[in-house]
CSV table of C-alpha atoms in Angstrom, one decimal:
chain,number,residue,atom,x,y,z
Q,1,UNK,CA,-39.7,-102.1,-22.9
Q,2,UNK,CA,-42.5,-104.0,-21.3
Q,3,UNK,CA,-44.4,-100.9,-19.7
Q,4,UNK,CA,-43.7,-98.7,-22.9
Q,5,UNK,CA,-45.6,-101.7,-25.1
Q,6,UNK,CA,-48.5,-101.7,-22.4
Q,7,UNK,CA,-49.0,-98.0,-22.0
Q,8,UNK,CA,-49.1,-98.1,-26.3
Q,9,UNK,CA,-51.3,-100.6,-26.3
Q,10,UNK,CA,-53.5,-99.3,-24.0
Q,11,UNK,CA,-53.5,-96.0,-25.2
Q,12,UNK,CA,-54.7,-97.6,-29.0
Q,13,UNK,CA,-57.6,-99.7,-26.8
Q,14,UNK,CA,-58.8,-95.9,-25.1
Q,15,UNK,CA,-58.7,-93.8,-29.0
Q,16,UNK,CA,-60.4,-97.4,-30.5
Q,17,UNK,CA,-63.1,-97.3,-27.9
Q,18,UNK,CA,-63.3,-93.2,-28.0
Q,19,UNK,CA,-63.7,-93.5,-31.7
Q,20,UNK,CA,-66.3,-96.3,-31.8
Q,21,UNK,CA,-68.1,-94.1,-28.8
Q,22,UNK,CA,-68.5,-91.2,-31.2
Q,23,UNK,CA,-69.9,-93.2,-34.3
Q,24,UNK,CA,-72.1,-95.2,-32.6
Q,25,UNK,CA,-73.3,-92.7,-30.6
Q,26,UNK,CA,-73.4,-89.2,-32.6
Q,27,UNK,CA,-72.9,-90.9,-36.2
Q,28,UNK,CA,-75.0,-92.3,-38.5
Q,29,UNK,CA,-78.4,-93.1,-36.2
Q,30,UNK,CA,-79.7,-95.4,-38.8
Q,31,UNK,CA,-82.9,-93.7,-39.1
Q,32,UNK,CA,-85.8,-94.7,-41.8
Q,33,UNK,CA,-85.8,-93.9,-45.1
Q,34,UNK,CA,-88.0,-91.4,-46.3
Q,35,UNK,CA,-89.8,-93.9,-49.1
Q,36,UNK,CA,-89.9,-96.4,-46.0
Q,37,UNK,CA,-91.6,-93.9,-43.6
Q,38,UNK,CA,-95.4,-94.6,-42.6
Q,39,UNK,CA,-95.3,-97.8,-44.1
Q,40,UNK,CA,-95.6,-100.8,-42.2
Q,41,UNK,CA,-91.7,-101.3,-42.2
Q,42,UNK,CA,-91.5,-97.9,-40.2
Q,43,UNK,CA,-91.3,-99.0,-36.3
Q,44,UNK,CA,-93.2,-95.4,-35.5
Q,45,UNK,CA,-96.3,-97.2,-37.1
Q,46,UNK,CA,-96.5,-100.1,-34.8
Q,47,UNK,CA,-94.2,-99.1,-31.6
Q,48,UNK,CA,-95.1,-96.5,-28.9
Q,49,UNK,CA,-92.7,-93.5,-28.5
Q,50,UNK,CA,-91.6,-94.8,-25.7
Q,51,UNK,CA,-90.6,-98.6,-27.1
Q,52,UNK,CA,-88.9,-96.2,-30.2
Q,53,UNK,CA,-86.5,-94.3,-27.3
Q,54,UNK,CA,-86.1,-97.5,-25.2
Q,55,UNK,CA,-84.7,-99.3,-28.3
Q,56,UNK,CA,-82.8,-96.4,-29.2
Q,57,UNK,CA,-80.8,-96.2,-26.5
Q,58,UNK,CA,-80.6,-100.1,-25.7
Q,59,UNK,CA,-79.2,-100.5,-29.4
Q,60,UNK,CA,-76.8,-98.0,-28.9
Q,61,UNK,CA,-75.3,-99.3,-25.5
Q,62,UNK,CA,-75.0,-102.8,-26.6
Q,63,UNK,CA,-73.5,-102.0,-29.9
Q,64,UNK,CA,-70.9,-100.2,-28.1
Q,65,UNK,CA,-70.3,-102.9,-25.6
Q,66,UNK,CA,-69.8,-105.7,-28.1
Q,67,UNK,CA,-67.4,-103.0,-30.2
Q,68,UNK,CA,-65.4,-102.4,-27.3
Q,69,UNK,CA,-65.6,-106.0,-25.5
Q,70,UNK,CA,-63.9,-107.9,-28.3
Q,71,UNK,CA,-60.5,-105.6,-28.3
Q,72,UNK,CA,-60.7,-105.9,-24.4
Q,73,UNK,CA,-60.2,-109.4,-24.9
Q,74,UNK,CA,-56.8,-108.8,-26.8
Q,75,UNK,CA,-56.2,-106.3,-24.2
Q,76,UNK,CA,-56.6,-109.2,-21.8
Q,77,UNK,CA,-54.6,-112.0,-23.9
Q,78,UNK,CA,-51.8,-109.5,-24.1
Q,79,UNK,CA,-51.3,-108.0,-20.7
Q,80,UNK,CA,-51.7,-112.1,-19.5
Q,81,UNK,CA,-48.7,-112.3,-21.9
Q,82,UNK,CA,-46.3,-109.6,-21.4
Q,83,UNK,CA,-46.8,-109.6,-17.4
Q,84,UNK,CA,-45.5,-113.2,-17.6
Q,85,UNK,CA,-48.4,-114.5,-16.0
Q,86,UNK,CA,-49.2,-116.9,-18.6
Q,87,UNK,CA,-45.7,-118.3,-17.9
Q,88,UNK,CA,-46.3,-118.3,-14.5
Q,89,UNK,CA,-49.7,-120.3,-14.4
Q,90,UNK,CA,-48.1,-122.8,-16.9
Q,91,UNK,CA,-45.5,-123.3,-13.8
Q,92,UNK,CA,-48.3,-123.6,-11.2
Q,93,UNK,CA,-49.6,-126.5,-13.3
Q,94,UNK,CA,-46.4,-128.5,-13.8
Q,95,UNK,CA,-46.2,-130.8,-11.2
Q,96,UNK,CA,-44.2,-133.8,-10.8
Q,97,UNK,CA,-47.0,-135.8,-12.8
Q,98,UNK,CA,-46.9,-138.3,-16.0
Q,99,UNK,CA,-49.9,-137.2,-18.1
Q,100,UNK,CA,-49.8,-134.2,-19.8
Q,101,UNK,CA,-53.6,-134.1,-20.0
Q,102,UNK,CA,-53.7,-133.5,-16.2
Q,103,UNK,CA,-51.0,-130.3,-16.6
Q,104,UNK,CA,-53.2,-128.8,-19.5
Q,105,UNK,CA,-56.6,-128.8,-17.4
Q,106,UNK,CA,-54.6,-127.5,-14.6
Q,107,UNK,CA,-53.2,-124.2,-16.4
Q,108,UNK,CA,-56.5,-124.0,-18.5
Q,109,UNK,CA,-58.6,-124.3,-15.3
Q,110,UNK,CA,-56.6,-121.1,-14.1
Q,111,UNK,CA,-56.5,-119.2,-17.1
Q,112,UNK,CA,-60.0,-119.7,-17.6
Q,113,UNK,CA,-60.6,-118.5,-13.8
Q,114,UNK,CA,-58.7,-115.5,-14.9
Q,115,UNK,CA,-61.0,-114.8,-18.0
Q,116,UNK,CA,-63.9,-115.3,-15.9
Q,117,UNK,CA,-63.0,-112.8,-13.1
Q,118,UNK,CA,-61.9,-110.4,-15.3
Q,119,UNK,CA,-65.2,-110.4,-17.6
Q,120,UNK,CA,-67.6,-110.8,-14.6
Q,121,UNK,CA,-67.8,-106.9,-14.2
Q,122,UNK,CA,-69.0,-106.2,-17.7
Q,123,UNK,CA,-70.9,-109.8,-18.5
Q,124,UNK,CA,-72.7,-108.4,-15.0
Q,125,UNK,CA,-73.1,-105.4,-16.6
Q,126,UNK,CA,-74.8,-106.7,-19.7
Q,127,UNK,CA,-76.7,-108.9,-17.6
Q,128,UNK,CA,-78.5,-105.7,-15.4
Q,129,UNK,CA,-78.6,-103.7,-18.8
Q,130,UNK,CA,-81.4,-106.1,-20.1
Q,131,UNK,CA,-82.9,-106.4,-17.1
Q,132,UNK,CA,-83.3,-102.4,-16.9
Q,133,UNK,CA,-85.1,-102.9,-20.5
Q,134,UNK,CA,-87.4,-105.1,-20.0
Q,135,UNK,CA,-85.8,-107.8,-21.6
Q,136,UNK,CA,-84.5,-110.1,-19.5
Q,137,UNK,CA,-86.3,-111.8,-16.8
Q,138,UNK,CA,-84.0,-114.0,-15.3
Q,139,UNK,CA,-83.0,-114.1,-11.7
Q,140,UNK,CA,-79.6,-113.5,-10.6
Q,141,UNK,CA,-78.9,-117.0,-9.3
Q,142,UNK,CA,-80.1,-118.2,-12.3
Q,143,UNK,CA,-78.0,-115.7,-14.6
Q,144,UNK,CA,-75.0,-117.4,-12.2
Q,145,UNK,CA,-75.8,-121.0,-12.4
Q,146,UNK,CA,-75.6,-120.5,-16.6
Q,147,UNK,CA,-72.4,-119.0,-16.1
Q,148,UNK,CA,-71.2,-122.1,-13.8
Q,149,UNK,CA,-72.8,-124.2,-16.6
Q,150,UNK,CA,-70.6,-122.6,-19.4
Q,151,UNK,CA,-67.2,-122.6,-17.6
Q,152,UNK,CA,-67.7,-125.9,-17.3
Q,153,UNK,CA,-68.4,-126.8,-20.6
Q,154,UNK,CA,-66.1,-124.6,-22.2
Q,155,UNK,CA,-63.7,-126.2,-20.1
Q,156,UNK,CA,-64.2,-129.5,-20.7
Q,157,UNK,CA,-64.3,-129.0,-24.4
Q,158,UNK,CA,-61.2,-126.5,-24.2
Q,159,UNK,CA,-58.8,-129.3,-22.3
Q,160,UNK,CA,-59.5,-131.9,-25.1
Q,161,UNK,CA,-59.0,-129.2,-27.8
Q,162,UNK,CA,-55.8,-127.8,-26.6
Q,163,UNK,CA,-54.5,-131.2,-25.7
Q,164,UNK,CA,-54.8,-132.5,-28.8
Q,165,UNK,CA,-53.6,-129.4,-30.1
Q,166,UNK,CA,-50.5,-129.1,-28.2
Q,167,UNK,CA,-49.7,-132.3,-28.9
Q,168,UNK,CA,-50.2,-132.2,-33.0
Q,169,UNK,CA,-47.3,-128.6,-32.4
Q,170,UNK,CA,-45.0,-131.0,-30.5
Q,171,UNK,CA,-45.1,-133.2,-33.2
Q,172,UNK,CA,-44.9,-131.4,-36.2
Q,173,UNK,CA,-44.2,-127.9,-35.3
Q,174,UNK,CA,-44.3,-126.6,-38.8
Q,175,UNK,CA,-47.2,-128.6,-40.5
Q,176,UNK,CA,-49.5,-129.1,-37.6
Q,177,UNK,CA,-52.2,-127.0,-39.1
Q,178,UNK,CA,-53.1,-129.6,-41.9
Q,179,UNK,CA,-53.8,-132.6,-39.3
Q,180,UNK,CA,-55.5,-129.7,-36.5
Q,181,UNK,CA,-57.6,-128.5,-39.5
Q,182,UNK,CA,-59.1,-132.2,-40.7
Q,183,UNK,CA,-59.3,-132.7,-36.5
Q,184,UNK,CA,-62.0,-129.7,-36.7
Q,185,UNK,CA,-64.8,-132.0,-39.0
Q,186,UNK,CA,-65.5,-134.9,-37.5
Q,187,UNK,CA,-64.9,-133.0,-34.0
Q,188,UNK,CA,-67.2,-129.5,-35.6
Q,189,UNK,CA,-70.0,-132.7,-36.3
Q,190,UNK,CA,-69.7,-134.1,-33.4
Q,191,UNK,CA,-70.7,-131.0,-31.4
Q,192,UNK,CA,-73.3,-130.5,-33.4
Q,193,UNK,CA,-74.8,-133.6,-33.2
Q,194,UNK,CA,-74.6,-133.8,-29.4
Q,195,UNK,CA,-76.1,-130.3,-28.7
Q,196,UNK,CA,-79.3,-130.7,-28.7
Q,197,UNK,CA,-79.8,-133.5,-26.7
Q,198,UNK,CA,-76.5,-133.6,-24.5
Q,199,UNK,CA,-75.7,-129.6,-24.1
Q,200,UNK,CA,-79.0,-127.5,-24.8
Q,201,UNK,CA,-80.5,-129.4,-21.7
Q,202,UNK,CA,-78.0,-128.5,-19.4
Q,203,UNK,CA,-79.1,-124.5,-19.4
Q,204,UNK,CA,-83.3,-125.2,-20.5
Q,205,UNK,CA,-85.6,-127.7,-20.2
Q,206,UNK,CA,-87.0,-128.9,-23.4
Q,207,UNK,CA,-89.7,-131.1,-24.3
Q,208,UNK,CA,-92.1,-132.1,-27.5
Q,209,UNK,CA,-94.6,-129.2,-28.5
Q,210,UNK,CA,-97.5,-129.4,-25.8
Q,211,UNK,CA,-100.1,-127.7,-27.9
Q,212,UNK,CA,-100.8,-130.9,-30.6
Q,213,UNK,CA,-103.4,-129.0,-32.4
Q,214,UNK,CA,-100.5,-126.7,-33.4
Q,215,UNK,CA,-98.0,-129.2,-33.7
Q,216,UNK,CA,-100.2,-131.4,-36.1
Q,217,UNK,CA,-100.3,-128.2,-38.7
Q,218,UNK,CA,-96.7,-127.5,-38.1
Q,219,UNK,CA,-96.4,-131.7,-39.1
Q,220,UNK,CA,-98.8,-130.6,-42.1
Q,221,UNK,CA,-96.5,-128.1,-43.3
Q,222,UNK,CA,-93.4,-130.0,-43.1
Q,223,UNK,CA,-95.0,-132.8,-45.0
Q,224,UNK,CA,-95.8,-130.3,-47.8
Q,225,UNK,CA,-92.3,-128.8,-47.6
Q,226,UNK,CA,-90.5,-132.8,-47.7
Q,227,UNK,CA,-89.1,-132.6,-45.0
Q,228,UNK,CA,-89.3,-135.9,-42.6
Q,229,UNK,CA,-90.5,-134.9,-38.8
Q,230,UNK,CA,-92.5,-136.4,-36.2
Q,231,UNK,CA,-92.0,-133.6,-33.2
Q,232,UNK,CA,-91.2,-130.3,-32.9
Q,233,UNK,CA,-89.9,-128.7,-29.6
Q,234,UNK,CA,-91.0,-126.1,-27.1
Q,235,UNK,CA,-88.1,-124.5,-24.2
Q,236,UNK,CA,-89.2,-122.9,-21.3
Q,237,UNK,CA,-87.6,-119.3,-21.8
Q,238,UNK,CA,-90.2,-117.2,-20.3
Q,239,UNK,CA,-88.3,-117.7,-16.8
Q,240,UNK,CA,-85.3,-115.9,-18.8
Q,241,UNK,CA,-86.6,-113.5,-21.3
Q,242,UNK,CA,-89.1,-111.8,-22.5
Q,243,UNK,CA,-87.8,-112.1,-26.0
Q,244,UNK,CA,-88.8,-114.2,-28.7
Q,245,UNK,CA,-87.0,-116.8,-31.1
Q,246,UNK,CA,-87.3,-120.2,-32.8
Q,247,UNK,CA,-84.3,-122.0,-34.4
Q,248,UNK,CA,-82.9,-125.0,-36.0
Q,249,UNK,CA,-80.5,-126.9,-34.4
Q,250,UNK,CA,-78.6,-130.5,-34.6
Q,251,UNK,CA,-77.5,-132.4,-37.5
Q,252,UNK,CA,-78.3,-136.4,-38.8
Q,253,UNK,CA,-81.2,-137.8,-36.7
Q,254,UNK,CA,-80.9,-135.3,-34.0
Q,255,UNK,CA,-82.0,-132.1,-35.6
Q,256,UNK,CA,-84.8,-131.0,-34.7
Q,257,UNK,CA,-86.6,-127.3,-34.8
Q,258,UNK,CA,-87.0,-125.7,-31.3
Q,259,UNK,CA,-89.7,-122.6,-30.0
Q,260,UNK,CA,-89.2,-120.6,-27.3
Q,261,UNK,CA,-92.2,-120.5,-25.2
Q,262,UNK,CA,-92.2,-117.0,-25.2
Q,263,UNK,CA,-93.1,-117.4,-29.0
Q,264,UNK,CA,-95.8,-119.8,-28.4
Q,265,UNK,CA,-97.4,-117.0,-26.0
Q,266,UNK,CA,-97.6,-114.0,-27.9
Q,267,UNK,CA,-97.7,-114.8,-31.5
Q,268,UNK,CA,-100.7,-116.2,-33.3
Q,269,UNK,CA,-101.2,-119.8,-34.8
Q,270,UNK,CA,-100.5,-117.8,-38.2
Q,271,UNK,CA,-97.7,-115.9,-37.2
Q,272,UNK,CA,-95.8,-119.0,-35.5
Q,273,UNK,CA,-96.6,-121.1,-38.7
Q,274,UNK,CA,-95.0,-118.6,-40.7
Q,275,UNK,CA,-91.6,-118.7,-38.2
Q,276,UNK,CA,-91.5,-122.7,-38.6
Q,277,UNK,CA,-91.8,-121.9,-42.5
Q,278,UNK,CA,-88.9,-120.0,-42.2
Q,279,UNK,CA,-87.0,-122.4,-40.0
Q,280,UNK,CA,-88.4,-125.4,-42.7
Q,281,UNK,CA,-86.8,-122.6,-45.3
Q,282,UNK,CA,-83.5,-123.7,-43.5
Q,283,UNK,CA,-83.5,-127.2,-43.5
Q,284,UNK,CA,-84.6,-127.6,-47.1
Q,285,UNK,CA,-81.9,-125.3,-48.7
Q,286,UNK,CA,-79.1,-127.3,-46.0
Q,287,UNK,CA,-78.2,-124.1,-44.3
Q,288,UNK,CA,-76.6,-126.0,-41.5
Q,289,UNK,CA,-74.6,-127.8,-43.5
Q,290,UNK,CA,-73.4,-125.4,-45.5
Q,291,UNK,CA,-72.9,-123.3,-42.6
Q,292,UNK,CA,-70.5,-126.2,-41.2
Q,293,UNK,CA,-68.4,-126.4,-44.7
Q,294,UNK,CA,-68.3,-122.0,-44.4
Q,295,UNK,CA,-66.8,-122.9,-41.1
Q,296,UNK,CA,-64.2,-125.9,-41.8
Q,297,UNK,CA,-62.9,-123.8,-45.0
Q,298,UNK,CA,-62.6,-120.6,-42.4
Q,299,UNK,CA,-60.8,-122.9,-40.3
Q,300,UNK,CA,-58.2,-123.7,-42.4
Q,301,UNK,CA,-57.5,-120.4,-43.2
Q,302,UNK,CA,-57.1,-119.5,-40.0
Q,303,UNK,CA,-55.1,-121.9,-38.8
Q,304,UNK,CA,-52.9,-121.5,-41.3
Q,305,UNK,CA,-52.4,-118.2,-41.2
Q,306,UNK,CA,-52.0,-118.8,-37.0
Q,307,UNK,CA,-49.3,-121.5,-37.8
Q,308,UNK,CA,-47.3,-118.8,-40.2
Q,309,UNK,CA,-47.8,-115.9,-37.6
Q,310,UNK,CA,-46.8,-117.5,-34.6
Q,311,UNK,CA,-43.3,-118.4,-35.1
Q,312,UNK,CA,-42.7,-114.9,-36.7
Q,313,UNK,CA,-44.5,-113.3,-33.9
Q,314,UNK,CA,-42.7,-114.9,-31.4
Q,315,UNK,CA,-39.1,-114.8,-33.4
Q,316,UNK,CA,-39.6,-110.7,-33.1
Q,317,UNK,CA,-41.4,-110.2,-29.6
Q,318,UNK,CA,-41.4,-113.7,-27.8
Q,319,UNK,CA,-38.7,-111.0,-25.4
Q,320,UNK,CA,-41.5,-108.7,-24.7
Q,321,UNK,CA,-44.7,-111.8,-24.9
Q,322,UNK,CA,-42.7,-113.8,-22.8
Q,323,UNK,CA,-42.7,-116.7,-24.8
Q,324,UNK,CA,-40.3,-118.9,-24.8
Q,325,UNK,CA,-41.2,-121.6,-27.3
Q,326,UNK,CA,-44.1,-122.2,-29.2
Q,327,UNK,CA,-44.5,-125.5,-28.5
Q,328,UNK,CA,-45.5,-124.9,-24.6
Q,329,UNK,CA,-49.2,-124.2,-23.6
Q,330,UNK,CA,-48.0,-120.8,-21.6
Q,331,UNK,CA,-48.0,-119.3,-25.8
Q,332,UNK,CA,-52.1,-120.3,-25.5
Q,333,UNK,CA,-52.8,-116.7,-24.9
Q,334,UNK,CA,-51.1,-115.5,-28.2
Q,335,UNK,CA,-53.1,-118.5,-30.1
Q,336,UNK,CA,-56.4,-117.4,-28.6
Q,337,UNK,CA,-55.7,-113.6,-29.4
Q,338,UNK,CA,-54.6,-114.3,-32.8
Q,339,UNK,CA,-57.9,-116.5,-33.4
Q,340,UNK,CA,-60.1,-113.8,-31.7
Q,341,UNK,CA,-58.1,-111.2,-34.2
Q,342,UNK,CA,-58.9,-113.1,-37.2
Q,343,UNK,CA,-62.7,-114.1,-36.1
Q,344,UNK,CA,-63.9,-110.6,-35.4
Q,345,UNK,CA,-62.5,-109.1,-39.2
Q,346,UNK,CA,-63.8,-112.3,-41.1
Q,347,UNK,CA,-67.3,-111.7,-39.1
Q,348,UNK,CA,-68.4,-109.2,-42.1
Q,349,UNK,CA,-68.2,-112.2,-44.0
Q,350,UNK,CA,-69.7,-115.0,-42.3
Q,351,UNK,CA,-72.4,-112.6,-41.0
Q,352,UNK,CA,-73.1,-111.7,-45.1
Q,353,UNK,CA,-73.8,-115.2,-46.0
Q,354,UNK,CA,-75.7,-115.7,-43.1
Q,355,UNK,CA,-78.4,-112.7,-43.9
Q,356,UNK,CA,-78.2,-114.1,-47.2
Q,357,UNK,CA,-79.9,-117.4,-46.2
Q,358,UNK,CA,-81.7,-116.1,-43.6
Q,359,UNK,CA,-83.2,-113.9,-46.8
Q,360,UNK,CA,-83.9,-116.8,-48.4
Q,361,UNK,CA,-85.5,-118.6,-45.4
Q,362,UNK,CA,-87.9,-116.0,-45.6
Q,363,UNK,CA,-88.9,-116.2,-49.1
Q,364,UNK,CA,-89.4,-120.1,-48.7
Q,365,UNK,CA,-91.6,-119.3,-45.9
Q,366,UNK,CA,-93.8,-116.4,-47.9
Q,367,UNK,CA,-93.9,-119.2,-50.8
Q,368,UNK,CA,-94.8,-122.2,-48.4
Q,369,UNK,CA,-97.5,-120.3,-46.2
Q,370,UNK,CA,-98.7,-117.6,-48.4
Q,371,UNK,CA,-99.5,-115.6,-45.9
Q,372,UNK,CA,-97.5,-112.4,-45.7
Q,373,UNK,CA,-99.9,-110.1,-43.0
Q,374,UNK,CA,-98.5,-112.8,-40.5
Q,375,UNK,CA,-95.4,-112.2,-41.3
Q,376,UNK,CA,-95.2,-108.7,-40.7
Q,377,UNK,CA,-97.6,-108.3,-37.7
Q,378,UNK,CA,-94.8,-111.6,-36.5
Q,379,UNK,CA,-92.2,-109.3,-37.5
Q,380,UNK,CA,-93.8,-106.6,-35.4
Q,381,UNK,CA,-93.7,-108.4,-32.7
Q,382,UNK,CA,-90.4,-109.4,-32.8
Q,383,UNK,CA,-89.3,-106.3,-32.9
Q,384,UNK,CA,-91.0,-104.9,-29.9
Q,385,UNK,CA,-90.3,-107.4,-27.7
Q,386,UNK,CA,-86.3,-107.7,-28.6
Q,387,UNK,CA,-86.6,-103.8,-28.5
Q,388,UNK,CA,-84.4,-104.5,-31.9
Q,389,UNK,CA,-82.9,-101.8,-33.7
Q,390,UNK,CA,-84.9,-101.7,-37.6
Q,391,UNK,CA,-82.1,-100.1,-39.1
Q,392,UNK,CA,-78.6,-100.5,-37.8
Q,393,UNK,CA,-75.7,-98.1,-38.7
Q,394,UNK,CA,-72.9,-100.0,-41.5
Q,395,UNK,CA,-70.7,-101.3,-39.3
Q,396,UNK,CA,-73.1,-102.6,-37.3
Q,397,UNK,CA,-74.9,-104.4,-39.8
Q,398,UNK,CA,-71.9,-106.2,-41.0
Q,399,UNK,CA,-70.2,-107.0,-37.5
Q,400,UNK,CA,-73.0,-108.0,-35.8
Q,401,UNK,CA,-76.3,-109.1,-37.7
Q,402,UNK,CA,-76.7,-112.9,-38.8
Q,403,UNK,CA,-80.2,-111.7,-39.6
Q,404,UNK,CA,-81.1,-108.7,-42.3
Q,405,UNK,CA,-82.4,-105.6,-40.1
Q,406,UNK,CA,-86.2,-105.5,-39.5
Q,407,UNK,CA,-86.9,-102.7,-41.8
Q,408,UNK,CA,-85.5,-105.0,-44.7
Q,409,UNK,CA,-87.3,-108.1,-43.6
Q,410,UNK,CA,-90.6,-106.2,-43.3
Q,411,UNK,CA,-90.4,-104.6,-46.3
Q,412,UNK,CA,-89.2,-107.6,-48.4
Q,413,UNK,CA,-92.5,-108.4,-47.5
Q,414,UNK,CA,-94.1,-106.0,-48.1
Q,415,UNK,CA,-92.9,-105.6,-51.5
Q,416,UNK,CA,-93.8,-109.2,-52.1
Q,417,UNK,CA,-97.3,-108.6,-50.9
Q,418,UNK,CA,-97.2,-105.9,-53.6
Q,419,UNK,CA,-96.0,-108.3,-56.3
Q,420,UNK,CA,-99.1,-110.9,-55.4
């Protein structure tokens, strides 16, 4: 029964993959428009041939990858199931000792080691495609030592989560949910709120804007936006990428908006003013905020519908999972495959109402800096040193992009530019 489920699932994983290999690859190439062609939206008017093939084929590698990585995943949570050796790590861990706490970080310290090894291959992978394109520019030991730096901290954070998880199932194994679900605010603010000044400086070093010239017109424009600041931050990223970025991140007195150096480099004072408009745009319409209530209500959904597919789940295959009872850690797999499940098909979702703000970032910033030349020749930029795909193919767009494509940013500008 075991080997039949495995070779099935297996099987599903290899016509999934096949499938996804053919659409991204020989389907719709999410070319340019012809009303968009030769206008400043088109990437042939402001990227060589070359940079057009490069991010051609980078696109289409990586879109495949993250299409075929996420089921991989399940593959792994299942196989870790049905081979019993989630059962048999949870029996590694359970020594003779009085706190659960210490049995938890045992088995979680293995099954993470487990995820680790078995992802190296293709997060190495990943790692040597963007250095083959130009984009990354970070050394190998480096790459490593932010890899050391995220088992850690996932681990950390994991133990404390799955504790007090565990702990809520053993309690109330039917109505757990509820209390795990108001657990996720305080704890969802709390990360947030530590970030940037307890996490963030654990992979980059960050420090206060070191050109003040630029930083006292960036103050300028945050005065005329409302919005109370007295620094804004500069990380060292060049060592890393050659990609640029600029976010907003933290919450309460620790938020802060952040530029990569790389930005500071190659974009002009008007273009980089234009960027902290946007990122202004964010704060002002409470993005993050409202980004944290999107994810509490997603939360509770999912949770809930974890906590009603679980015991069915397990009632009808816990023979073949090897599960025994829900209210052990060694069911952890099924709980992290189930949560992986329902994150990847409620990503169109999330990833909708995040191009919607980041939309209307962008129209804040046109309205604040009224200067719409630096944003497209920004936008340019952007695009040519991500080597980002303008146009992505549907299914892209809605699995993968937080941000509208290129070609709609540039020519939402464009059309505004018209409108003026």
């Amino acid at each position: 029964m075991v080997k039949k489920w495995g070779i099935a699932v297996l099987l599903l994983f290899g016509l999934y993959a096949l499938a996804m290999y053919f659409y991204i690859f020989y389907g719709n190439d999410g070319g340019i428009p012809a009303a968009l062609q030769g206008t400043v939206a088109d990437p042939a008017t402001f990227m060589t041939k070359k940079e057009l093939l490069l991010s051609e084929d980078y696109a289409k590698i990586r879109n495949f990858l993250f299409f075929v990585a996420t089921p991989f995943e399940w593959l792994m949570y299942f196989f870790v199931l049905i081979s019993g050796a989630s059962l048999l790590i949870e029996k590694w861990s359970d020594f003779d000792m009085k706190w659960k706490v210490v049995k938890n970080a045992i088995y979680l310290f293995l099954l993470l080691i487990l995820t680790f090894v078995v992802f190296f291959p293709l997060d190495y992978y990943r790692y040597n495609l963007s250095k083959s394109y130009g984009i990354s520019t970070q050394s190998f030991s480096s790459w490593m030592r932010d890899n050391v730096i995220d088992f850690w901290v996932n681990f950390v954070i994991t133990v404390l989560v799955v504790t007090v998880l565990y702990w809520l199932i053993n309690k109330s194994p039917k109505k757990w949910w509820i209390p795990a679900w108001l657990l996720t605010i305080p704890f969802s603010i709390f990360i947030m709120f530590i970030q940037p000044v307890v996490i963030d400086p654990l992979y980059n070093e960050f420090y206060p804007l070191t050109n003040k010239e630029l930083e006292t017109k960036i103050l300028e424009l945050a005065e005329q936006a409302n919005i109370p600041s007295d620094h804004v931050y500069e990380v060292n990223m060049a060592e890393k990428t050659n990609a640029l970025n600029a976010y907003v991140t933290g919450v309460g007195s620790n938020s802060r908006i952040v530029l990569w150096d790389t930005t500071l480099n190659r974009l002009n004072e008007e273009e980089i003013l234009y960027i902290m408009g946007h990122e202004m745009g964010h704060y002002v319409e409470k993005h993050i905020y409202i980004g944290i209530a999107g994810y509490v209500l997603m939360m509770l959904v999912g949770l809930w519908l974890i906590s009603k597919m679980m015991p069915w789940i397990i009632n009808r295959f816990g023979h073949v999972l090897k599960i025994k009872d829900v209210k052990s850690i060694h069911s952890l797999p099924l709980i992290l495959l189930l949560s992986s499940i329902l994150l990847f098909l409620s990503s169109p979702i999330s990833n909708f109402v995040s191009r919607y703000q980041e939309q209307r970032a962008d129209e804040f910033a046109m309205e604040l800096v009224q200067d719409p030349e630096a944003a497209v020749s920004g936008f340019q930029k952007l695009t040519k040193a991500g080597l980002s795909e303008v146009n992505p193919p549907t299914l892209v767009k809605w699995f993968r992009y937080t941000h509208p494509p290129m070609l709609e940013r540039i020519n939402n500008v464009a059309e505004y530019m018209e409108e003026k």
